Amino acid sequence: MLQGGNPYTLAKEIHGIGFATADQIAQSVGIPKDSQNRARAGIDHVLLGATSEGHCALPLEKLKAAAVKLLELPVETIERAVSQMLTGGLLLLEEIDREPLIFLPHLRKAEDGIARKIKRLATAGVAYPKIDIERAVTWCEKKTRKTLAPSQREALKTALTSRAVIITGGPGVGKTTLVNSILLILRAKKVKCLLCAPTGRAAKRLTETTGMTAKTIHRLLEVDPATGRFSRNEDKPLDCDLLVVDETSMVDVLLMYALLRALPATSGLIMVGDVDQLPSVGPGNALRDLIDSGVVPVVRLTEVFRQAASSKIITSAHLIRQGKMPELRRAESGTDFYFIERDTPEEIAATLVRLVQDRIPKGHRLDPIRDIQVLCPMNRGSIGVRELNTVLQGALNPVRPGEPAVERFGWRFQVRDKVIQTENDYKKEVFNGDIGAIEKIDPVEQELSIRFDDRLVTYDFGELDEVSLAYAVTIHKSQGSEFPAVVMPVAMQHYMLLQRNLIYTGITRAKQLLVVVGQKKALGLAVRNDQSRKRYSGLLGSLKESCL
DNA sequence: ACTAGCCT
């Protein structure tokens, strides 16, 4: 039930579902665009802002009640607005589980479009020339000097004999090796392959692992930055016989629709991703729905090659994936997963700093700045990214008077500071999410140099808005990266974000060592909470309808 | 009282 008009309770209950853009709502209920009403509602954005999280559906009665409370307008006004929007095509009504729900038409259209295209692909024949699988595998193994595991061979066979296929699995299960093998074989058969990913970093990584050019989905579809529209579509499709999409779990319904529209009718499609990681921040749960529908063949890789099967990080990740609490008691030495119980935020923060600064470097011979990454559920709060960056900077790289420093946006940058690039810069060849360290500051030239892996990149002081401190980053941002050691605070102040996928994503970033610090209650809550599964997506329904 | 990504 709706409680006390608290927008956040409300938003949680309906899971961030809205029913139109804030502007549309404001307009339809007669509130001027920039009025104080909207500012007061703030809510606007969470509840009425439509697509900020996940979903596109909301029961009609709840919608009306919410609107009355939040906008403090008479019921009649809301009734009128809703009916106007219904007749005006801004709202559509449908039923899911016998509950009348409202859909945003543009999302509904996208869901239908995706379903139609996917079904068409699923019933079409194979896109590639006839391939002798056994011979191809042998040839491929010789060429890469890598032996494929039986599960990978089976997967390869499925991929080469299906028009569309989904390849899913956690870190280290050999998704990359499999994709490389597929590409190697198909390219030898002169199949024209295009590669893409939703983020610049993922595209760069895909380029590196395959030796082929991979682009962001936006660049592949030739986005017009002014309008946000794509020039590639059904009228001007991509030129390919196979499209490979990596990190598909991050692709929301609208982007998926845009991508599939641009896929030529004759092309194959391979979607790669980890469904257990965080769902897209944008609407829907596209990859999960595609998998659950059973319309497209799914290759599930589970065998872990990268780390020893005895790794407690890996076994815990599997347990959490299934909603089970991992073993938290103090384990034998030599383990790679520790849980340190602390109750108050102050204790959590203090313990965390001690771990990063002292205990982990001493016990595991790791560099506190280079090797250890703090991952937080949230940006705000006393144990959020912002606060911890301040504290960790003070502990790991304190102010050295007399040394050059730059101040920007309230942050002070000094040599040795750990930083993260926050937008794609194709000129510098650094991408959103790249982490490095400041190596040189030149106050005369007004320049500073940041080392990313083995590359030194120079920034004008004016370009520092592309960069923030990275002692701590959000788990969302860490998706797609791995670190030797991960320290992760978990507390009730992260309530909003405590969900299974978040914890799973955080802990699977750790390669050698994982330390979770915080409240057992919060961790338990997160592990049990798989609400992200429950986004009221219409895509699954569309996919399951039998007609074309 | 929340979490992303894309482009010139």
Coordinates of C-alpha atoms (C1' of nucleotides) in Angstrom, one line a residue:
Chain A
M1 CA 0.0 0.0 0.0
L2 CA 1.0 3.6 -0.5
Q3 CA 2.4 5.0 2.7
G4 CA 2.3 8.6 3.8
G5 CA 3.2 10.0 0.4
N6 CA 6.9 9.4 1.1
P7 CA 8.2 9.4 -2.5
Y8 CA 11.0 6.9 -1.7
T9 CA 8.7 4.4 -0.1
L10 CA 6.4 4.9 -3.0
A11 CA 9.1 4.6 -5.5
K12 CA 10.4 1.4 -3.9
E13 CA 7.0 -0.1 -3.7
I14 CA 6.3 0.4 -7.4
H15 CA 9.9 -0.1 -8.2
G16 CA 10.5 3.2 -9.8
I17 CA 7.8 2.9 -12.3
G18 CA 6.4 6.0 -13.8
F19 CA 3.9 6.7 -16.4
A20 CA 5.1 9.6 -18.5
T21 CA 7.9 12.1 -18.5
A22 CA 7.8 14.8 -15.9
D23 CA 7.2 17.4 -18.5
Q24 CA 4.2 15.5 -19.9
I25 CA 2.7 15.1 -16.4
A26 CA 3.3 18.7 -15.5
Q27 CA 1.8 19.9 -18.7
S28 CA -1.2 17.6 -18.5
V29 CA -2.1 18.6 -14.9
G30 CA -1.6 22.3 -15.8
I31 CA 1.6 22.9 -13.9
P32 CA 4.0 25.3 -15.7
K33 CA 7.2 23.7 -16.7
D34 CA 9.5 25.3 -14.2
S35 CA 7.1 25.8 -11.3
Q36 CA 8.0 25.3 -7.7
N37 CA 5.5 22.4 -7.7
R38 CA 7.9 20.3 -9.6
A39 CA 10.8 21.2 -7.5
R40 CA 8.8 20.4 -4.4
A41 CA 7.8 17.2 -5.9
G42 CA 11.4 16.3 -6.5
I43 CA 9.6 13.1 -6.7
D44 CA 8.7 14.2 -10.1
H45 CA 11.8 12.6 -11.2
V46 CA 11.6 9.4 -9.2
L47 CA 8.0 8.6 -9.5
L48 CA 6.6 10.5 -12.4
G49 CA 9.8 10.7 -14.3
A50 CA 8.8 7.5 -16.0
T51 CA 11.8 5.7 -17.0
S52 CA 14.4 6.4 -14.4
E53 CA 14.3 2.9 -13.2
G54 CA 13.5 -0.3 -14.8
H55 CA 9.9 -0.2 -15.7
C56 CA 7.1 0.9 -17.7
A57 CA 4.1 -0.3 -15.9
L58 CA 2.0 0.8 -12.9
P59 CA -1.5 -0.1 -11.7
L60 CA -3.9 2.6 -12.6
E61 CA -5.4 3.1 -9.2
K62 CA -2.0 3.3 -7.6
L63 CA -1.0 5.8 -10.2
K64 CA -3.9 8.1 -9.5
A65 CA -3.5 7.8 -5.7
A66 CA 0.2 8.6 -6.0
A67 CA -0.4 11.6 -8.3
V68 CA -3.0 13.0 -5.9
K69 CA -0.7 12.7 -3.0
L70 CA 2.5 13.8 -4.5
L71 CA 1.2 16.7 -6.5
E72 CA -1.3 17.8 -3.9
L73 CA -3.9 18.3 -6.5
P74 CA -7.6 17.4 -6.3
V75 CA -8.7 14.0 -7.5
E76 CA -10.8 15.4 -10.3
T77 CA -7.8 17.2 -11.8
I78 CA -5.8 14.0 -11.8
E79 CA -8.7 12.0 -13.2
R80 CA -9.0 14.5 -16.0
A81 CA -5.3 14.5 -16.7
V82 CA -5.2 10.7 -16.8
S83 CA -8.1 10.4 -19.1
Q84 CA -6.6 13.1 -21.3
M85 CA -3.4 11.1 -21.5
L86 CA -5.2 7.9 -22.2
T87 CA -7.1 9.4 -25.1
G88 CA -4.1 11.3 -26.2
G89 CA -2.1 8.1 -26.5
L90 CA 0.4 9.1 -23.8
L91 CA -0.8 6.2 -21.7
L92 CA -1.9 2.7 -22.7
L93 CA -3.6 0.2 -20.5
E94 CA -2.9 -3.5 -20.5
E95 CA -3.1 -6.4 -18.2
I96 CA -0.3 -8.3 -16.6
D97 CA -1.2 -11.0 -14.1
R98 CA -4.8 -9.8 -14.2
E99 CA -3.7 -6.4 -12.9
P100 CA -4.5 -3.4 -15.1
L101 CA -1.2 -1.7 -15.9
I102 CA -0.2 1.4 -17.6
F103 CA 2.5 1.3 -20.3
L104 CA 4.5 4.0 -21.7
P105 CA 3.8 3.7 -25.4
H106 CA 7.3 4.2 -26.6
L107 CA 8.5 1.4 -24.3
R108 CA 5.6 -0.8 -25.3
K109 CA 6.6 -0.2 -28.9
A110 CA 10.2 -1.1 -28.2
E111 CA 9.2 -4.3 -26.4
D112 CA 7.0 -5.4 -29.3
G113 CA 9.6 -4.5 -31.8
I114 CA 12.3 -6.5 -30.0
A115 CA 9.9 -9.5 -29.6
R116 CA 9.0 -9.4 -33.3
K117 CA 12.6 -9.3 -34.5
I118 CA 13.8 -11.9 -32.1
K119 CA 11.0 -14.3 -33.1
R120 CA 11.7 -13.8 -36.7
L121 CA 15.4 -14.5 -36.2
A122 CA 14.6 -17.6 -34.1
T123 CA 12.5 -19.1 -36.9
A124 CA 14.8 -18.2 -39.7
G125 CA 17.6 -20.6 -40.9
V126 CA 21.2 -20.3 -40.0
A127 CA 22.9 -17.2 -41.4
Y128 CA 26.3 -18.7 -42.2
P129 CA 27.6 -21.1 -44.7
K130 CA 27.7 -24.8 -43.9
I131 CA 30.4 -25.6 -41.4
D132 CA 31.9 -29.0 -40.5
I133 CA 31.9 -28.4 -36.7
E134 CA 34.4 -31.1 -35.7
R135 CA 36.9 -29.9 -38.3
A136 CA 36.4 -26.3 -37.4
V137 CA 37.0 -26.9 -33.7
T138 CA 40.3 -28.8 -34.4
W139 CA 41.4 -26.1 -36.8
C140 CA 40.5 -23.4 -34.3
E141 CA 42.3 -25.2 -31.4
K142 CA 45.4 -25.5 -33.5
K143 CA 45.3 -21.8 -34.5
T144 CA 44.7 -20.4 -31.0
R145 CA 46.8 -23.1 -29.2
K146 CA 44.0 -23.3 -26.7
T147 CA 42.0 -26.5 -26.0
L148 CA 38.3 -26.0 -25.7
A149 CA 36.6 -27.7 -22.8
P150 CA 33.6 -30.0 -23.6
S151 CA 31.2 -27.4 -22.5
Q152 CA 32.8 -24.8 -24.8
R153 CA 32.7 -27.2 -27.7
E154 CA 29.0 -27.7 -27.1
A155 CA 28.5 -24.0 -26.9
L156 CA 30.5 -23.4 -30.1
K157 CA 28.2 -25.9 -31.9
T158 CA 25.1 -24.2 -30.7
A159 CA 26.4 -20.7 -31.7
L160 CA 27.4 -21.9 -35.2
T161 CA 24.1 -23.6 -35.9
S162 CA 21.8 -20.9 -34.5
R163 CA 20.6 -17.7 -36.1
A164 CA 20.5 -15.9 -32.8
V165 CA 22.2 -17.1 -29.6
I166 CA 22.8 -15.8 -26.0
I167 CA 26.0 -16.6 -24.3
T168 CA 25.9 -16.0 -20.5
G169 CA 28.0 -16.8 -17.5
G170 CA 30.0 -15.2 -14.7
P171 CA 33.6 -13.9 -14.8
G172 CA 36.2 -16.4 -15.8
V173 CA 34.0 -19.0 -17.4
G174 CA 35.5 -18.6 -20.9
K175 CA 33.0 -16.3 -22.7
T176 CA 35.9 -14.5 -24.3
T177 CA 37.6 -17.6 -25.5
L178 CA 34.3 -18.9 -26.9
V179 CA 33.5 -15.7 -28.8
N180 CA 37.1 -15.6 -30.2
S181 CA 36.7 -19.1 -31.5
I182 CA 33.4 -18.3 -33.1
L183 CA 34.8 -15.2 -34.8
L184 CA 37.9 -17.0 -35.9
I185 CA 35.9 -19.8 -37.6
L186 CA 33.3 -17.5 -39.2
R187 CA 35.8 -15.0 -40.4
A188 CA 37.7 -17.8 -42.2
K189 CA 34.3 -18.5 -43.9
K190 CA 34.2 -14.8 -45.0
V191 CA 31.4 -14.0 -42.7
K192 CA 31.2 -10.2 -42.2
C193 CA 31.3 -9.6 -38.5
L194 CA 30.5 -6.4 -36.5
L195 CA 31.2 -6.1 -32.8
C196 CA 29.7 -3.7 -30.3
A197 CA 29.1 -3.1 -26.6
P198 CA 27.1 -0.6 -24.6
T199 CA 30.1 1.2 -23.0
G200 CA 33.3 2.6 -24.4
R201 CA 35.5 0.4 -22.1
A202 CA 33.7 -2.8 -23.0
A203 CA 34.1 -2.0 -26.7
K204 CA 37.8 -1.3 -26.2
R205 CA 38.2 -4.5 -24.3
L206 CA 36.4 -6.4 -27.0
T207 CA 38.7 -4.9 -29.6
E208 CA 41.7 -6.0 -27.6
T209 CA 40.6 -9.6 -27.0
T210 CA 39.4 -10.2 -30.5
G211 CA 41.8 -8.1 -32.5
M212 CA 38.9 -6.7 -34.4
T213 CA 37.3 -3.3 -34.2
A214 CA 34.5 -3.0 -31.7
K215 CA 32.4 0.1 -31.3
T216 CA 29.9 1.4 -28.7
I217 CA 26.4 0.6 -29.8
H218 CA 25.8 4.4 -30.2
R219 CA 28.7 4.8 -32.6
L220 CA 27.8 1.7 -34.5
L221 CA 24.3 3.0 -35.0
E222 CA 25.7 6.5 -35.8
V223 CA 24.0 8.5 -33.2
D224 CA 23.2 12.1 -33.8
P225 CA 24.3 13.8 -30.6
A226 CA 21.9 16.7 -31.1
T227 CA 18.7 14.5 -31.3
G228 CA 19.9 11.3 -29.8
R229 CA 18.5 9.5 -32.8
F230 CA 20.3 6.8 -34.7
S231 CA 20.8 7.0 -38.4
R232 CA 21.1 3.2 -38.7
N233 CA 17.7 1.6 -38.7
E234 CA 15.6 -0.7 -40.9
D235 CA 15.9 1.7 -43.8
K236 CA 19.6 1.9 -43.5
P237 CA 20.7 -1.4 -41.8
L238 CA 24.2 -2.3 -40.7
D239 CA 26.4 -4.1 -43.2
C240 CA 27.0 -7.4 -41.6
D241 CA 26.3 -11.2 -41.6
L242 CA 26.9 -11.4 -37.8
L243 CA 26.5 -8.9 -35.0
V244 CA 28.2 -9.6 -31.7
V245 CA 27.0 -7.6 -28.6
D246 CA 29.1 -7.8 -25.4
E247 CA 27.9 -6.8 -21.9
T248 CA 24.3 -7.2 -23.0
S249 CA 23.1 -7.1 -19.4
M250 CA 23.7 -3.3 -19.5
V251 CA 21.5 -2.8 -22.6
D252 CA 18.0 -1.4 -21.8
V253 CA 14.8 -2.0 -23.8
L254 CA 15.1 1.2 -25.9
L255 CA 18.7 0.6 -27.0
M256 CA 18.0 -3.1 -27.7
Y257 CA 15.2 -2.0 -29.9
A258 CA 17.3 0.5 -31.8
L259 CA 20.0 -2.1 -32.3
L260 CA 17.7 -4.8 -33.5
R261 CA 16.0 -2.4 -35.9
A262 CA 19.4 -1.8 -37.5
L263 CA 20.2 -5.5 -37.8
P264 CA 19.8 -6.7 -41.3
A265 CA 17.2 -9.5 -41.8
T266 CA 19.9 -11.8 -43.2
S267 CA 22.4 -11.4 -40.3
G268 CA 23.1 -13.6 -37.3
L269 CA 23.2 -12.3 -33.7
I270 CA 25.2 -13.2 -30.7
M271 CA 24.5 -11.6 -27.4
V272 CA 27.1 -12.1 -24.7
G273 CA 26.7 -11.1 -21.0
D274 CA 26.2 -12.1 -17.4
V275 CA 22.5 -12.0 -16.4
D276 CA 23.4 -12.2 -12.7
Q277 CA 25.1 -8.9 -12.8
L278 CA 23.3 -5.6 -12.4
P279 CA 20.4 -5.0 -14.7
S280 CA 20.4 -1.9 -16.9
V281 CA 19.7 1.3 -15.1
G282 CA 17.3 2.2 -17.9
P283 CA 14.0 0.5 -18.4
G284 CA 13.4 -3.2 -18.5
N285 CA 15.5 -6.3 -18.0
A286 CA 16.0 -7.1 -21.6
L287 CA 18.7 -9.9 -21.4
R288 CA 16.9 -11.7 -18.6
D289 CA 13.6 -11.6 -20.5
L290 CA 15.2 -12.9 -23.7
I291 CA 16.7 -15.8 -21.7
D292 CA 13.5 -16.6 -19.8
S293 CA 11.4 -16.5 -22.9
G294 CA 13.2 -19.6 -24.3
V295 CA 12.8 -18.1 -27.8
V296 CA 16.5 -17.9 -28.4
P297 CA 19.0 -20.7 -27.6
V298 CA 21.0 -20.0 -24.5
V299 CA 24.5 -21.1 -23.8
R300 CA 25.2 -21.1 -20.1
L301 CA 28.9 -21.3 -19.2
T302 CA 29.5 -22.2 -15.6
E303 CA 32.8 -24.0 -15.4
V304 CA 35.3 -21.6 -13.9
F305 CA 38.7 -21.7 -15.5
R306 CA 40.2 -18.5 -14.3
Q307 CA 40.4 -19.1 -10.6
A308 CA 40.7 -22.3 -8.6
A309 CA 37.4 -24.0 -7.9
S310 CA 38.3 -23.9 -4.3
S311 CA 38.2 -20.1 -4.2
K312 CA 35.8 -18.9 -1.6
I313 CA 35.1 -15.8 -3.7
I314 CA 33.8 -18.1 -6.5
T315 CA 31.8 -20.4 -4.2
S316 CA 30.3 -17.5 -2.4
A317 CA 29.4 -15.8 -5.7
H318 CA 27.5 -19.0 -6.7
L319 CA 25.7 -19.1 -3.3
I320 CA 24.7 -15.5 -3.6
R321 CA 23.5 -16.0 -7.1
Q322 CA 21.1 -18.6 -5.7
G323 CA 20.0 -16.3 -2.8
K324 CA 22.0 -18.2 -0.2
M325 CA 24.1 -16.6 2.4
P326 CA 27.8 -17.4 2.1
E327 CA 29.8 -18.8 5.1
L328 CA 30.8 -15.8 7.1
R329 CA 32.5 -17.4 10.1
R330 CA 36.2 -16.7 10.4
A331 CA 37.8 -19.3 8.1
E332 CA 41.2 -21.0 8.0
S333 CA 44.1 -18.9 6.9
G334 CA 44.8 -18.8 3.2
T335 CA 41.2 -18.1 2.3
D336 CA 40.4 -15.3 -0.1
F337 CA 37.1 -14.1 1.3
Y338 CA 36.7 -12.4 4.7
F339 CA 33.6 -10.9 6.3
I340 CA 34.3 -8.4 9.1
E341 CA 31.3 -7.5 11.1
R342 CA 31.0 -3.9 12.2
D343 CA 27.8 -2.2 13.3
T344 CA 28.1 1.6 13.2
P345 CA 29.0 3.6 10.1
E346 CA 32.0 5.0 12.0
E347 CA 33.3 1.6 12.8
I348 CA 32.8 0.4 9.3
A349 CA 34.7 3.4 7.8
A350 CA 37.5 3.2 10.3
T351 CA 38.0 -0.6 9.8
L352 CA 37.9 -0.1 6.1
V353 CA 40.6 2.5 6.1
R354 CA 42.8 0.3 8.4
L355 CA 42.3 -2.6 6.0
V356 CA 43.3 -0.7 2.9
Q357 CA 46.1 1.3 4.5
D358 CA 47.7 -1.4 6.6
R359 CA 46.3 -4.9 7.1
I360 CA 45.8 -6.0 3.5
P361 CA 49.1 -4.5 2.2
K362 CA 51.0 -6.2 5.0
G363 CA 49.2 -9.6 4.9
H364 CA 49.0 -10.0 1.2
R365 CA 51.8 -7.9 -0.3
L366 CA 49.5 -5.7 -2.2
D367 CA 49.9 -2.0 -3.0
P368 CA 47.2 0.0 -1.1
I369 CA 46.6 2.4 -4.1
R370 CA 47.2 0.2 -7.1
D371 CA 45.9 -3.2 -6.0
I372 CA 43.1 -2.6 -3.6
Q373 CA 39.8 -1.2 -4.7
V374 CA 37.0 0.0 -2.4
L375 CA 33.6 -0.6 -3.9
C376 CA 30.5 1.0 -2.4
P377 CA 26.8 0.5 -3.2
M378 CA 26.2 4.3 -3.2
N379 CA 27.9 7.7 -3.9
R380 CA 26.3 9.5 -0.9
G381 CA 26.4 8.9 2.8
S382 CA 29.1 8.4 5.4
I383 CA 30.1 5.1 3.8
G384 CA 29.6 6.2 0.3
V385 CA 32.0 6.9 -2.5
R386 CA 32.4 10.6 -2.0
E387 CA 33.1 10.5 1.8
L388 CA 35.4 7.5 1.6
N389 CA 37.4 9.1 -1.2
T390 CA 38.1 12.0 1.1
V391 CA 39.0 9.8 4.0
L392 CA 41.1 7.4 1.9
Q393 CA 42.9 10.2 0.1
G394 CA 43.8 11.6 3.5
A395 CA 45.1 8.3 4.7
L396 CA 46.9 7.0 1.6
N397 CA 48.1 10.2 -0.1
P398 CA 48.0 13.0 2.5
V399 CA 48.7 16.6 1.6
R400 CA 52.3 17.3 1.2
P401 CA 52.8 21.1 1.6
G402 CA 55.0 22.7 -1.1
E403 CA 54.3 20.0 -3.7
P404 CA 52.2 21.0 -6.7
A405 CA 48.5 20.3 -6.4
V406 CA 45.4 21.2 -8.5
E407 CA 42.0 22.1 -7.0
R408 CA 38.9 21.5 -9.1
F409 CA 35.2 21.0 -8.2
G410 CA 36.1 20.8 -4.5
W411 CA 38.6 18.0 -5.1
R412 CA 42.4 18.4 -4.6
F413 CA 44.6 16.4 -6.9
Q414 CA 48.2 15.6 -6.1
V415 CA 50.8 13.3 -7.5
R416 CA 50.1 9.6 -6.6
D417 CA 46.3 10.2 -6.3
K418 CA 44.2 7.3 -7.8
V419 CA 41.8 8.6 -10.4
I420 CA 39.1 7.4 -12.7
Q421 CA 38.2 8.7 -16.1
T422 CA 34.5 9.5 -16.3
E423 CA 33.8 9.9 -20.0
N424 CA 35.1 8.4 -23.2
D425 CA 37.9 10.4 -24.7
Y426 CA 38.7 9.0 -28.1
K427 CA 41.6 11.4 -28.7
K428 CA 43.4 10.4 -25.5
E429 CA 42.2 6.9 -25.9
V430 CA 41.0 6.7 -22.4
F431 CA 37.5 5.5 -21.6
N432 CA 34.8 5.9 -19.0
G433 CA 35.8 3.7 -16.1
D434 CA 39.6 3.6 -16.8
I435 CA 41.5 3.9 -13.5
G436 CA 45.0 5.3 -13.2
A437 CA 47.3 7.4 -11.0
I438 CA 48.6 10.9 -11.3
E439 CA 52.3 10.8 -12.0
K440 CA 53.2 14.4 -12.7
I441 CA 51.8 17.9 -12.2
D442 CA 53.2 20.8 -14.1
P443 CA 51.9 24.1 -12.7
V444 CA 53.7 26.2 -15.3
E445 CA 52.3 24.4 -18.3
Q446 CA 49.0 23.9 -16.4
E447 CA 49.2 20.2 -17.3
L448 CA 49.2 16.9 -15.4
S449 CA 50.0 13.3 -16.5
I450 CA 48.0 10.3 -15.5
R451 CA 49.4 6.7 -15.8
F452 CA 46.9 4.2 -17.1
D453 CA 48.5 0.7 -17.0
D454 CA 51.6 1.3 -19.2
R455 CA 50.4 4.5 -20.8
L456 CA 51.0 8.1 -19.7
V457 CA 48.2 10.5 -20.7
T458 CA 48.5 14.3 -20.5
Y459 CA 45.6 16.5 -19.4
D460 CA 45.2 20.3 -19.3
F461 CA 44.0 21.4 -15.9
G462 CA 40.9 22.5 -17.8
E463 CA 40.2 18.9 -18.7
L464 CA 40.1 17.7 -15.1
D465 CA 36.3 17.5 -15.2
E466 CA 36.8 14.2 -17.1
V467 CA 38.4 12.8 -13.9
S468 CA 37.5 12.0 -10.3
L469 CA 39.2 10.4 -7.4
A470 CA 39.0 6.6 -7.5
Y471 CA 40.1 5.2 -4.1
A472 CA 36.4 4.2 -3.8
V473 CA 34.0 3.8 -6.7
T474 CA 30.4 2.5 -7.0
I475 CA 29.8 -1.1 -7.7
H476 CA 27.8 0.0 -10.7
K477 CA 30.8 1.8 -12.1
S478 CA 33.1 -1.2 -11.4
Q479 CA 31.0 -3.5 -13.6
G480 CA 33.4 -4.7 -16.3
S481 CA 36.6 -4.2 -14.3
E482 CA 38.5 -6.6 -12.0
F483 CA 40.9 -5.9 -9.2
P484 CA 43.4 -7.9 -7.2
A485 CA 41.7 -7.0 -4.0
V486 CA 38.3 -5.6 -3.3
V487 CA 37.0 -4.1 0.0
M488 CA 33.3 -3.6 0.1
P489 CA 31.3 -1.9 2.8
V490 CA 27.7 -3.0 3.3
A491 CA 25.3 -1.3 5.7
M492 CA 21.6 -0.5 6.2
Q493 CA 22.3 3.1 4.9
H494 CA 22.6 1.5 1.5
Y495 CA 19.1 0.2 1.9
M496 CA 17.8 1.3 -1.4
L497 CA 20.4 -0.6 -3.4
L498 CA 20.7 -3.7 -1.3
Q499 CA 20.0 -6.4 -3.8
R500 CA 21.5 -9.7 -4.8
N501 CA 22.9 -8.6 -8.2
L502 CA 24.7 -5.7 -6.6
I503 CA 26.5 -7.9 -4.1
Y504 CA 27.2 -10.5 -6.8
T505 CA 28.6 -7.9 -9.1
G506 CA 30.8 -6.4 -6.3
I507 CA 32.3 -9.6 -5.1
T508 CA 33.0 -11.0 -8.6
R509 CA 35.2 -8.0 -9.2
A510 CA 37.8 -9.5 -6.8
K511 CA 40.5 -11.7 -8.3
Q512 CA 42.6 -12.6 -5.2
L513 CA 41.1 -11.2 -2.1
L514 CA 37.7 -10.0 -1.0
V515 CA 36.8 -8.3 2.3
V516 CA 33.3 -7.3 3.1
V517 CA 33.0 -5.0 6.0
G518 CA 29.7 -4.1 7.7
Q519 CA 26.4 -5.3 9.0
K520 CA 25.4 -8.9 8.7
K521 CA 21.8 -7.9 8.6
A522 CA 22.4 -5.6 5.5
L523 CA 24.3 -8.4 3.7
G524 CA 21.5 -10.9 4.4
L525 CA 18.9 -8.5 3.2
A526 CA 20.8 -7.9 0.0
V527 CA 21.4 -11.5 -0.7
R528 CA 17.7 -12.4 -0.2
N529 CA 16.4 -9.4 -2.2
D530 CA 16.0 -10.3 -5.9
Q531 CA 13.5 -7.6 -6.6
S532 CA 15.3 -6.6 -9.8
R533 CA 13.9 -9.8 -11.2
K534 CA 10.5 -8.4 -10.7
R535 CA 10.5 -5.5 -13.0
Y536 CA 7.1 -5.5 -14.6
S537 CA 8.5 -5.9 -18.1
G538 CA 6.1 -6.4 -21.0
L539 CA 8.9 -7.9 -23.1
L540 CA 8.6 -11.4 -21.7
G541 CA 4.9 -11.4 -22.4
S542 CA 5.5 -10.2 -26.0
L543 CA 8.1 -12.8 -26.6
K544 CA 5.8 -15.6 -25.3
E545 CA 2.9 -14.6 -27.5
S546 CA 2.7 -17.2 -30.2
C547 CA 1.6 -15.0 -33.1
L548 CA 4.1 -13.1 -35.2
Chain B
dA1 C1' 17.1 9.2 0.8
dC2 C1' 19.6 5.5 -5.6
dT3 C1' 22.3 3.2 -9.3
dA4 C1' 24.1 4.0 -15.3
dG5 C1' 25.4 4.8 -20.2
dC6 C1' 25.8 7.2 -25.0
dC7 C1' 28.0 11.9 -28.5
dT8 C1' 30.6 16.8 -31.0

